[in-house]
Short mmCIF file of C-alpha atoms and ligand atoms in Angstrom, two decimals:
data_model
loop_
_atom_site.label_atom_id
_atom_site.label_comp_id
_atom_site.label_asym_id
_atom_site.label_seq_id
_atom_site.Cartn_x
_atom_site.Cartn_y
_atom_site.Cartn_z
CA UNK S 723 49.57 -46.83 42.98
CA UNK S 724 50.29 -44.72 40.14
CA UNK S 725 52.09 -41.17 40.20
CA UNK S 726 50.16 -38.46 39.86
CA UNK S 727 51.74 -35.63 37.82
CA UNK S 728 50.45 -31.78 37.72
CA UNK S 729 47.95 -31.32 34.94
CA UNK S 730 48.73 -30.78 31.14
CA UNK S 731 49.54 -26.99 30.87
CA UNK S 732 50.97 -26.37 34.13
CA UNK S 733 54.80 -26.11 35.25
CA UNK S 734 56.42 -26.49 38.90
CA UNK S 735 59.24 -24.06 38.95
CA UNK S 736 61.55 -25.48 41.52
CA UNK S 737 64.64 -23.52 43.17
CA UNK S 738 67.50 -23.29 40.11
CA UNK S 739 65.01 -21.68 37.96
CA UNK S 740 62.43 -20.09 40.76
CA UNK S 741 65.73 -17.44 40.57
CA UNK S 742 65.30 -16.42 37.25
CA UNK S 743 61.07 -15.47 37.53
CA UNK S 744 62.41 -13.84 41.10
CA UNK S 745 65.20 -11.47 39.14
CA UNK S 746 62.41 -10.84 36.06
CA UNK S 747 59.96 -10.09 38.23
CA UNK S 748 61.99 -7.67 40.66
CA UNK S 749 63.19 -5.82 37.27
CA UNK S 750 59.53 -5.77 35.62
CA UNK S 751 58.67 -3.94 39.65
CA UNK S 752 61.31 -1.61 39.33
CA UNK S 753 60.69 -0.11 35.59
CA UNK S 754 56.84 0.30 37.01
CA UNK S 755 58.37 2.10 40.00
CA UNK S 756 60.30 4.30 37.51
CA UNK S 757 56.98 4.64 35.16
CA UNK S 758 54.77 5.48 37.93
CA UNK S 759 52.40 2.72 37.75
CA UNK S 760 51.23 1.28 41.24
CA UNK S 761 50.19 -2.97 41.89
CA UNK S 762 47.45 -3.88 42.38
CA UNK S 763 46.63 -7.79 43.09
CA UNK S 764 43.20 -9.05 42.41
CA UNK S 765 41.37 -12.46 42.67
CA UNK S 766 42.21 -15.31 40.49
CA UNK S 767 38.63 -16.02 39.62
CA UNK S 768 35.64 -13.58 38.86
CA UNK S 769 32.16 -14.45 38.06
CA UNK S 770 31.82 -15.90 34.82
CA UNK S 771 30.08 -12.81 33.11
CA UNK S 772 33.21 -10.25 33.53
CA UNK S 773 35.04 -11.87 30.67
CA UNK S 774 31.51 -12.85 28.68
CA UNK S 775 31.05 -8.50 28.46
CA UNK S 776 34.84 -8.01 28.97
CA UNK S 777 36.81 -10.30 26.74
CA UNK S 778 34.07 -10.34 24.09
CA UNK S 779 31.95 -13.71 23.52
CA UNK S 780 32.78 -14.30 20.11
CA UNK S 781 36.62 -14.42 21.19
CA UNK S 782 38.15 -17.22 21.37
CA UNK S 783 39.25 -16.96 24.82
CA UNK S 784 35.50 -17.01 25.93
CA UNK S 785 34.20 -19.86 23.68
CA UNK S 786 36.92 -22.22 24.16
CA UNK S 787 39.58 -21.44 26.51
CA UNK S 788 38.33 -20.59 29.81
CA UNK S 789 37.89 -22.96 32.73
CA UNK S 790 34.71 -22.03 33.67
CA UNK S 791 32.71 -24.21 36.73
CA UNK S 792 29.67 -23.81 38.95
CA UNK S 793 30.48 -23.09 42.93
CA UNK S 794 28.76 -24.89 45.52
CA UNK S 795 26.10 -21.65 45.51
CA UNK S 796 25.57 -22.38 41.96
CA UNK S 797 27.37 -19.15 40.59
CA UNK S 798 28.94 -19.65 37.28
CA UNK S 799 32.45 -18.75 37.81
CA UNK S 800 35.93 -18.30 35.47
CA UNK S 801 39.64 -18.80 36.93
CA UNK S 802 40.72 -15.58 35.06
CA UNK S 803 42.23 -15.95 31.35
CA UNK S 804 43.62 -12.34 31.77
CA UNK S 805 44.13 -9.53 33.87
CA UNK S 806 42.35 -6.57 31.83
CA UNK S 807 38.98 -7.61 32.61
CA UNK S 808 39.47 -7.92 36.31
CA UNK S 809 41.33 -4.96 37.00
CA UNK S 810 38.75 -2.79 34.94
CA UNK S 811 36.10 -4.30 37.63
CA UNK S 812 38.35 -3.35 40.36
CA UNK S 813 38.81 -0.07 38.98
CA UNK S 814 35.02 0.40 39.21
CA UNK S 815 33.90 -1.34 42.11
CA UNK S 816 36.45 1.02 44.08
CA UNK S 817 35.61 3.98 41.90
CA UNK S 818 38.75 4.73 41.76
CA UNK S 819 38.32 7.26 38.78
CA UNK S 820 36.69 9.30 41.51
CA UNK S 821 40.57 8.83 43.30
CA UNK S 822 42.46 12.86 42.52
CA UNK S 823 45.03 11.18 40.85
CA UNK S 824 44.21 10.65 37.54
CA UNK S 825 45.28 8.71 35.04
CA UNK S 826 45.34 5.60 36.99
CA UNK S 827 48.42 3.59 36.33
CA UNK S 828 48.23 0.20 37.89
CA UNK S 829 50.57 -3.16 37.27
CA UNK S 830 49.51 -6.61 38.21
CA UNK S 831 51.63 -9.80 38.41
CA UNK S 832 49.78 -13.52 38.53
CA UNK S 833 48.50 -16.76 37.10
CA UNK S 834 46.06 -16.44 34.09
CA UNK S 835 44.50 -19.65 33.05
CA UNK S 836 43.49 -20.52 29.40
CA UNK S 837 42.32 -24.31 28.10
CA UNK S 838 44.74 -24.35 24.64
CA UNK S 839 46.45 -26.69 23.17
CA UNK S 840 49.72 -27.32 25.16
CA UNK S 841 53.07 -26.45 23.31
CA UNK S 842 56.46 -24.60 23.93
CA UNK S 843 55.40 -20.91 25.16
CA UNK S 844 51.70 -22.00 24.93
CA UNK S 845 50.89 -22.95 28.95
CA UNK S 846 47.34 -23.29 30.60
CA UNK S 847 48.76 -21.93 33.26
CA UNK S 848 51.00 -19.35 32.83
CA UNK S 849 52.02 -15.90 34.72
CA UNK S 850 51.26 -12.79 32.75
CA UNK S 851 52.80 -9.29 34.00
CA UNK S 852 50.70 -5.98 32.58
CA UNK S 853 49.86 -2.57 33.00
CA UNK S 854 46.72 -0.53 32.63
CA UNK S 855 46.25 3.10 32.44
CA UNK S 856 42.96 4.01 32.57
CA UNK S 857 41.65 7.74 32.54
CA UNK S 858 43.45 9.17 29.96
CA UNK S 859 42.87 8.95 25.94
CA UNK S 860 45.95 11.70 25.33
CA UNK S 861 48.15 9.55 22.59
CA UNK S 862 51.25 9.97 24.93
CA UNK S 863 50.39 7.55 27.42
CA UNK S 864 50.29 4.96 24.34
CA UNK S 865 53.21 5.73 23.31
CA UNK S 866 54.52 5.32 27.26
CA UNK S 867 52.58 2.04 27.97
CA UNK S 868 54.38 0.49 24.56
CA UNK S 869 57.86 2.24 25.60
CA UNK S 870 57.51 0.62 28.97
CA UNK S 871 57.21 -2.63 27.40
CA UNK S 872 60.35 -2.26 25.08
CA UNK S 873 62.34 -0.57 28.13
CA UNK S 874 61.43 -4.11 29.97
CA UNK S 875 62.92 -6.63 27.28
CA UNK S 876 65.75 -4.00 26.88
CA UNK S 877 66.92 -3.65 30.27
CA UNK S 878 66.79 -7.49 30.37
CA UNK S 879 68.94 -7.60 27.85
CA UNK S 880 66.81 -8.46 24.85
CA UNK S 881 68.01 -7.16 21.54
CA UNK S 882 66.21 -9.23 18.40
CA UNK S 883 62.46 -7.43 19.17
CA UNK S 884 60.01 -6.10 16.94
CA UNK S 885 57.39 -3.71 17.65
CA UNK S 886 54.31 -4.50 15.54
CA UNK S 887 51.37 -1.68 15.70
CA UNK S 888 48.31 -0.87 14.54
CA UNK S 889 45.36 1.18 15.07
CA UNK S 890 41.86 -0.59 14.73
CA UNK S 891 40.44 2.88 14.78
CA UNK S 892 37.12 4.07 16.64
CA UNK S 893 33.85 2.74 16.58
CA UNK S 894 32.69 4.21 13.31
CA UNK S 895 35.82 3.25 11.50
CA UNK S 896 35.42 -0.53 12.93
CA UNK S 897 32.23 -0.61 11.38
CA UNK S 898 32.88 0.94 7.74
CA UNK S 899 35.58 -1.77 7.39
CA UNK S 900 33.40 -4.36 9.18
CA UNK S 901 30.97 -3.92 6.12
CA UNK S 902 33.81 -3.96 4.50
CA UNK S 903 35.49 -7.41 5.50
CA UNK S 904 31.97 -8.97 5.05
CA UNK S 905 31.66 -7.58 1.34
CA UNK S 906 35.17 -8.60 0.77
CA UNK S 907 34.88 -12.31 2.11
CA UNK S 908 31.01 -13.52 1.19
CA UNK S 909 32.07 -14.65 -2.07
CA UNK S 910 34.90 -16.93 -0.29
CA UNK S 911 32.82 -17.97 2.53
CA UNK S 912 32.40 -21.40 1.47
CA UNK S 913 36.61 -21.64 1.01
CA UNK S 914 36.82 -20.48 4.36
CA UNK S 915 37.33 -22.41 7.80
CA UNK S 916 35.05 -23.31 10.19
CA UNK S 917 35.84 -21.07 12.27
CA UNK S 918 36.13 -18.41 9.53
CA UNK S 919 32.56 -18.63 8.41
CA UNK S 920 31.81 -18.05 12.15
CA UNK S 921 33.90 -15.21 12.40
CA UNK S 922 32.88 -13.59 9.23
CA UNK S 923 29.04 -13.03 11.12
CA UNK S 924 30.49 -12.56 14.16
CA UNK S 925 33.77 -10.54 14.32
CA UNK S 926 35.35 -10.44 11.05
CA UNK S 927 38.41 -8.65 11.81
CA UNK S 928 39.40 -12.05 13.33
CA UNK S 929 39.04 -13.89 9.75
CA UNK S 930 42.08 -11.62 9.45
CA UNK S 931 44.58 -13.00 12.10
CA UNK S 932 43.53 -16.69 10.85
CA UNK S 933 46.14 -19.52 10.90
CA UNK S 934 44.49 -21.99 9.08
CA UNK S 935 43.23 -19.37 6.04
CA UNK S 936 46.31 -17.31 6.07
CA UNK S 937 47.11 -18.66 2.50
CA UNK S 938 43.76 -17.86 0.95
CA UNK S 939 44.44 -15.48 -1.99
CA UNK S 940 41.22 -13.20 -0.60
CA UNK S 941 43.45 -12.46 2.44
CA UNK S 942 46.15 -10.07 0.81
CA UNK S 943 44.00 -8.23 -1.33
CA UNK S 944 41.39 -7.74 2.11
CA UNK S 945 40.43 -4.19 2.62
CA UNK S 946 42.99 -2.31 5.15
CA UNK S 947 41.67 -0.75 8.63
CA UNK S 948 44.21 1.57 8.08
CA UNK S 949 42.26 2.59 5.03
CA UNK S 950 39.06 3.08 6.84
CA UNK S 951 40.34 4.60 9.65
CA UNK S 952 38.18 8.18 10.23
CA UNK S 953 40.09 11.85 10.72
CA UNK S 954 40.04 11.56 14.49
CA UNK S 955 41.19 8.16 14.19
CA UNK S 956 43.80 8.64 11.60
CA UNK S 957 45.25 11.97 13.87
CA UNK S 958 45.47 9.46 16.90
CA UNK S 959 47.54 7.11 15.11
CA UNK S 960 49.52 10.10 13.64
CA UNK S 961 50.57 11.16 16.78
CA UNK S 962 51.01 8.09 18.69
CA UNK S 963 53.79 7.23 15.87
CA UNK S 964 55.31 10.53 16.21
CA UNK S 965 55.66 10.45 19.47
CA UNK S 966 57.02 6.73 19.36
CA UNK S 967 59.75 8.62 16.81
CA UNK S 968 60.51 10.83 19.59
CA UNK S 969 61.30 8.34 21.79
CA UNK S 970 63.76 6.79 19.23
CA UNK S 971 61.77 3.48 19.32
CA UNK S 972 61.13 1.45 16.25
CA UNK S 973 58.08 0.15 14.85
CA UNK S 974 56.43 -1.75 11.60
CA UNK S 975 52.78 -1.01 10.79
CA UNK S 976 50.91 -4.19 10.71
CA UNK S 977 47.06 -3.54 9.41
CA UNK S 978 46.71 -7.07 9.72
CA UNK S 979 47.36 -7.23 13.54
CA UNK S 980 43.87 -7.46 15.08
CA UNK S 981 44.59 -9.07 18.68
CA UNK S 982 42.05 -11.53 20.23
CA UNK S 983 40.25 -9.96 22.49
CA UNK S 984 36.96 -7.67 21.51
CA UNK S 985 38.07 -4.45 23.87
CA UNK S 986 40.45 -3.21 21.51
CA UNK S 987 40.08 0.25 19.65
CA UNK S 988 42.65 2.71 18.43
CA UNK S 989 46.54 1.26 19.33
CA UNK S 990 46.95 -2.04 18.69
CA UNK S 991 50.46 -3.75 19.72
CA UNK S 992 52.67 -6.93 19.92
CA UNK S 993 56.06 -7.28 20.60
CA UNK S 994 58.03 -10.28 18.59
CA UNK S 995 61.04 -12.00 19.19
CA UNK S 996 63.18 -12.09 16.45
CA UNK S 997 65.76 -14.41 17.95
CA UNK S 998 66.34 -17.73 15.75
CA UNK S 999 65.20 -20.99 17.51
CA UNK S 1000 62.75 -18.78 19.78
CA UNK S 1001 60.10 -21.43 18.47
CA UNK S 1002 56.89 -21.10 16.29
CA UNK S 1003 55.23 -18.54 18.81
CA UNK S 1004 57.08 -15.80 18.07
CA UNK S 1005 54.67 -13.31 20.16
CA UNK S 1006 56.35 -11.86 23.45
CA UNK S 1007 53.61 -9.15 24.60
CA UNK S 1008 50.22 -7.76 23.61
CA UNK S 1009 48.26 -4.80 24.31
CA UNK S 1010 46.24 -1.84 23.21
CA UNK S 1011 44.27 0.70 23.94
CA UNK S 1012 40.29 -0.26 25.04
CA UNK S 1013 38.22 3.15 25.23
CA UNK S 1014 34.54 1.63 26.04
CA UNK S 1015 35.96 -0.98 28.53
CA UNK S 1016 34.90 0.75 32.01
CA UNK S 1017 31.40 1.60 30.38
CA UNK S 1018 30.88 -2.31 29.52
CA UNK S 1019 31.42 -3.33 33.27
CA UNK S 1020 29.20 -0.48 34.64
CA UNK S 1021 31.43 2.55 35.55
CA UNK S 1022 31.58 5.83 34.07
CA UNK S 1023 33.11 6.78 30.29
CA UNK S 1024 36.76 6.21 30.86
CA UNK S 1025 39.62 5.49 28.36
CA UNK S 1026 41.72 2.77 28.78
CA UNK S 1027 45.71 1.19 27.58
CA UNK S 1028 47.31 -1.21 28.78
CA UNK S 1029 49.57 -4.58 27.84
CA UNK S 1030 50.83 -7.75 29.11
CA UNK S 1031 53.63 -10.30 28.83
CA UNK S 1032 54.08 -13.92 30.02
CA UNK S 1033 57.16 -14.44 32.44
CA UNK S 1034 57.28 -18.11 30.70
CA UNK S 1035 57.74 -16.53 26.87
CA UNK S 1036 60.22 -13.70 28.36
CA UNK S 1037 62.27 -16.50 30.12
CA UNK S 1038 62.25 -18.49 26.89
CA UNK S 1039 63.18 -15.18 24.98
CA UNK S 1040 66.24 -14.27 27.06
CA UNK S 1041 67.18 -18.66 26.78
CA UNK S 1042 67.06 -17.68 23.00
CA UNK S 1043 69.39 -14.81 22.71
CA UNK S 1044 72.01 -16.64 25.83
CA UNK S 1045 71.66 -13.94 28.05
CA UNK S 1046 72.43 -14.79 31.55
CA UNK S 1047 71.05 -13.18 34.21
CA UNK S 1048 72.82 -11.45 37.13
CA UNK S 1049 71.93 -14.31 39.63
CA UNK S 1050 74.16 -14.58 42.65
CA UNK S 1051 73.60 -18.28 43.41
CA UNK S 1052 76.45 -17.98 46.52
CA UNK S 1053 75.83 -18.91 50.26
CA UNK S 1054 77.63 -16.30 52.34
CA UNK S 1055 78.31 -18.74 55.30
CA UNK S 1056 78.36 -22.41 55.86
CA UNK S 1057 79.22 -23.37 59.64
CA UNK S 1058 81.54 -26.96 59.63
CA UNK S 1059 81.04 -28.86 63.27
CA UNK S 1060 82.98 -31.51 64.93
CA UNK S 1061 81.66 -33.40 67.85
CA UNK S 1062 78.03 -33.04 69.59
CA UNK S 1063 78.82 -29.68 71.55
CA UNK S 1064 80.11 -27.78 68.74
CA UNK S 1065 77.13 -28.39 67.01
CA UNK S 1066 75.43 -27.47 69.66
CA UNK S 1067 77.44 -24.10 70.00
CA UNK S 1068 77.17 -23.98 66.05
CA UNK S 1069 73.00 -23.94 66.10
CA UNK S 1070 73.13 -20.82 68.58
CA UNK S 1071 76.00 -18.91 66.20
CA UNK S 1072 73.76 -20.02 62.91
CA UNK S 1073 70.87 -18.22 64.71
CA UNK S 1074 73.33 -15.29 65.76
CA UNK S 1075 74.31 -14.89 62.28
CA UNK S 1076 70.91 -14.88 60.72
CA UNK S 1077 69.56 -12.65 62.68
CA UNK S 1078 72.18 -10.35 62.00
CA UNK S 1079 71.19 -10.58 58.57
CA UNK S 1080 73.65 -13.05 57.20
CA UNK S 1081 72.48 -15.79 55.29
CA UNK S 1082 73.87 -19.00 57.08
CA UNK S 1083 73.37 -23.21 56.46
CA UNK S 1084 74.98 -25.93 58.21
CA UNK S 1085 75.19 -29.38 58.07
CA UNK S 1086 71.57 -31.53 59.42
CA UNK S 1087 73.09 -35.18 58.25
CA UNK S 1088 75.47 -35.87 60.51
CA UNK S 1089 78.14 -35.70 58.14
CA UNK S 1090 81.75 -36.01 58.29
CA UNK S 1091 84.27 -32.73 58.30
CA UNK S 1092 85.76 -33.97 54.88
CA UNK S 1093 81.67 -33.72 53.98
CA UNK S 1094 80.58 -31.02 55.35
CA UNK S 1095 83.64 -28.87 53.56
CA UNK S 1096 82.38 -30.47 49.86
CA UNK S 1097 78.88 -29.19 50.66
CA UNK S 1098 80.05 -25.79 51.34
CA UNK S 1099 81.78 -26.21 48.43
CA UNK S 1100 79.03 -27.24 46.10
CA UNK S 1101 76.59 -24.25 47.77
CA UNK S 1102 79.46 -22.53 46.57
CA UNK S 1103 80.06 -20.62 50.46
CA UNK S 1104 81.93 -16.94 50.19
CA UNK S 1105 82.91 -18.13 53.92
CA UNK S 1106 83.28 -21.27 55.84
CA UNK S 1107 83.11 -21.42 59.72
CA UNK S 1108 84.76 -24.26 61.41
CA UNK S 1109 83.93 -25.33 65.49
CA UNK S 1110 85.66 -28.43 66.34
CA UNK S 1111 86.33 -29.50 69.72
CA UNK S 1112 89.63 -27.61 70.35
CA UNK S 1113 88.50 -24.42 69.00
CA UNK S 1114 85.71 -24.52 71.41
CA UNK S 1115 87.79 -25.45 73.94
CA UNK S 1116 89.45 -22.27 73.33
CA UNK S 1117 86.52 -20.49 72.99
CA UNK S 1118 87.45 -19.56 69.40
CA UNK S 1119 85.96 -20.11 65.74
CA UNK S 1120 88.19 -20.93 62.75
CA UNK S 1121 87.00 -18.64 59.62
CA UNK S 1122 88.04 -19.06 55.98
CA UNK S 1123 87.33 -16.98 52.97
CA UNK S 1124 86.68 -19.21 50.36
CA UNK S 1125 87.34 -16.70 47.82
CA UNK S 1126 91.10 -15.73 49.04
CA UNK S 1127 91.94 -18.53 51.01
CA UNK S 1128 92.76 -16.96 54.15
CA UNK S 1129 92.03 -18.34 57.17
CA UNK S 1130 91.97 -16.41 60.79
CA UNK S 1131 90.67 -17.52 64.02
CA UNK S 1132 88.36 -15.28 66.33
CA UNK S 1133 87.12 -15.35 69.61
CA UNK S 1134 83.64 -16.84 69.37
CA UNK S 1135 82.06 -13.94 71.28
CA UNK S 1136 83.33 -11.60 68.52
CA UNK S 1137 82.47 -13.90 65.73
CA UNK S 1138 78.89 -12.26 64.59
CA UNK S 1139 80.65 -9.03 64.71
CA UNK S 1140 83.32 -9.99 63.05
CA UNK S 1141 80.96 -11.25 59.98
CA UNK S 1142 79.03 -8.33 60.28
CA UNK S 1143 82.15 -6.05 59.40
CA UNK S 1144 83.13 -8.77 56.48
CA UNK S 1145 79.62 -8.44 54.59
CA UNK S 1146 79.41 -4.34 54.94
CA UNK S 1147 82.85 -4.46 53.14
CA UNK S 1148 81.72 -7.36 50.40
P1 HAM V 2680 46.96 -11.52 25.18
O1 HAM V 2680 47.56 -11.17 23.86
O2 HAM V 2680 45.87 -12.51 25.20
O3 HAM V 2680 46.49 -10.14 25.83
O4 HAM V 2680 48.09 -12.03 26.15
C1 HAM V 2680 49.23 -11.25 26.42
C2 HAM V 2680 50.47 -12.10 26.47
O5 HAM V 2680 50.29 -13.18 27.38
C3 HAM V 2680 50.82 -12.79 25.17
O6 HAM V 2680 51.50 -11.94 24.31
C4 HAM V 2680 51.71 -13.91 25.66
O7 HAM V 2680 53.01 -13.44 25.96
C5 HAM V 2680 51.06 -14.29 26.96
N1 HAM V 2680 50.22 -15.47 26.79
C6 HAM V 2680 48.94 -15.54 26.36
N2 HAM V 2680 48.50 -16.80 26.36
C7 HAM V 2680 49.52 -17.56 26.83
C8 HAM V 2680 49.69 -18.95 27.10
N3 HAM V 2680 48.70 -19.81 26.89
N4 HAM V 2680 50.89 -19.38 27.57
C9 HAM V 2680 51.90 -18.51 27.78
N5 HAM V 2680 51.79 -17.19 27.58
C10 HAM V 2680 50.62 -16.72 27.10
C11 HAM V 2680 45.93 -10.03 27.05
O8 HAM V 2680 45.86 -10.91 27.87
C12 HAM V 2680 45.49 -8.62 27.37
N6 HAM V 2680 44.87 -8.62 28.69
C13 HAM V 2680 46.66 -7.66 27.31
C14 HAM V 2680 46.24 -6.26 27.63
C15 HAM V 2680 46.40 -5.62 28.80
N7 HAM V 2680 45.63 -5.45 26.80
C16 HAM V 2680 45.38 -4.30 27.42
N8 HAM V 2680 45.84 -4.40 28.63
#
């Protein structure tokens, strides 16, 4: 019979690199502590029209990405392709904007699912961390949601980022540059890519952010959001960037940053890595704000920022730049037997230990001393316990530090003590 492997797109992370998401993730949980956003963990698939109204069904997410099936009760449903969508549902099925604490700042961790074209950084399966604040359109909390981003890389140790931004304006802007885009681009139409001449009807910002046409001469002369961007809109943007000044965090305007999902208004953001060999997808994290969001899934007017990374580009980020994380792989205590009763005595002691709070292995392979000492050597043991038959018949446990060398022998009632005191000095 053949093997069967996990389907194209998807990763096992086994232990020697399970350590690494662990560490990222604890650090991403901490910063949200510090930022005063809360998690919240919702299901991995919704019903199929969420992202159809959410995402925006001229995206490309909706049309050709999303692994969308009937249940056995006939309901179309969608494993999720992002977390926005579903949290905004949350958010109103719960009404929590009628909650007294307002904004509401919430972070979610989890598997997002997307049917692209496999490559490095470029998963079907992949784990996305992000943030939404929804409740609040004041221009500081875009400025925080984007600083909590760069304050994540940075702590991590990240150093070649760039902050791309944008504003894609309100809905009256959108539109004068919509008209706009379509004047701009008829003429072209036919030069255009498939998808392109799609786009151009449907959402022709999008003809914008276009691989395949990004060498077309009509593209750098293409009229500027920035340049249709309305009073209010323009002030918004003005302020976001002057607070982002404040903050001492760096920035290049992109007009032609769109993003590809439909929610977006106002601040539009991606954060790059600049590191060389960090492969063709240079794109880290995405976000933005999405005023108009709550309305579309049937709760009340309610502004709306937020962003998101994948733990599978950050990893491949911090590879990039050779930053090591803080990862103690160590064993505190490996417990060497000789002869059946001391292994006896050493399974009670293990449990002893462990429930002290001491992590603790032994040997299960019946292996010789000479062994048992290489595998406490390879799991790289801070301490090695020794029971053979003389020290039990003395009612005593042989203990060497690993580090230092020393050896000592204790009483075996006084061993878990004993430990105890060695790990509240480590
Ligand atoms: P997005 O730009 O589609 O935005 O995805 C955000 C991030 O997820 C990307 O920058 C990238 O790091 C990662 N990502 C996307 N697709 C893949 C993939 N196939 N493999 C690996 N990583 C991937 C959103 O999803 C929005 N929900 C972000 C947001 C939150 N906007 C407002 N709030």
């Amino acid at each position: 019979m053949s093997n069967i492997k996990g389907p194209r797109g998807t990763q096992d992370i086994l232990p020697g690199e399970v350590e690494k998401w662990q560490y990222v993730e604890s650090v991403l949980a901490d910063i949200c502590h510090r930022y005063h956003y809360k998690e919240v963990r919702t299901p991995v698939f919704e019903h199929t029209e969420l992202f159809q109204r959410g995402v925006g069904d001229s995206t490309d997410i909706v049309q050709k990405e999303m692994y969308t099936f009937e249940d056995r009760g006939g309901r179309s449903i969608t494993l999720r392709p992002e977390g926005t969508a579903s949290v905004v549902r949350s958010f109103v099925q719960h009404k929590v904007y009628g909650y007294p604490n307002q904004p509401t700042k919430l972070f979610y961790f989890g598997p997002m699912f997307r049917y692209e074209r496999p490559q490095q950084g470029r998963m079907r399966q992949f784990v996305q961390f992000g943030i939404e604040a929804l409740g609040s359109d004041d221009p500081a909390i875009d400025a925080e949601v984007i600083a909590l981003a760069m304050n994540a890389y940075q702590e991590l140790g990240l150093t070649s980022l760039k902050l791309v931004l944008n504003s894609l304006g309100d809905l009256e802007s959108r539109k004068n540059h919509r008209e706009a885009l379509i004047a701009h681009f008829k003429p072209h139409k036919d030069e255009l890519c498939e998808d392109c001449q799609m786009r151009l009807e449907t959402n022709p910002m999008r003809v914008l952010d276009c691989k395949k046409d990004r060498e077309h001469p009509a593209m750098e002369t293409a009229p500027s959001i920035l340049d249709y961007l309305n009073k209010e809109s323009r002030e918004y943007f003005e302020t976001v960037k002057s607070v982002l000044d404040k903050m001492g965090i760096p920035y290049v305007i992109d007009p032609n940053l769109v993003r590809g999902l439909d929610y977006y208004n106002h601040t539009a953001f991606e954060i790059m890595s600049e590191a060389e060999g960090f492969g063709a997808i240079t794109t880290l994290s995405g976000g933005g704000r999405y005023n108009g969001l709550v309305e579309e899934v049937g709760g009340p007017e309610t502004a709306g920022i937020g962003f998101a990374l994948s733990i599978e580009r950050l990893l491949m980020a911090l590879d990039a730049e050779g930053i090591e994380l803080p990862i103690d792989e160590q064993l505190d205590c490996y417990v060497v037997t000789v002869g059946d009763e001391a292994k006896k005595e050493a399974a009670s002691i293990v449990y002893q230990l462990r429930q002290a709070g001491i992590q603790v292995d032994k040997d299960y392979a019946d292996k010789k001393m000479k062994a048992q000492f290489k595998a406490a050597d390879r799991l790289r043991a801070k301490y090695v316990l020794v029971l053979g038959e003389d020290e039990l018949q003395n009612n005593q446990i042989n203990l060497k530090n690993m580090d230092t060398g020393d050896q000592q022998t204790i009483k075996l009632e006084e061993i878990v003590e004993h430990m105890k005191k060695e790990f509240k000095e480590d």
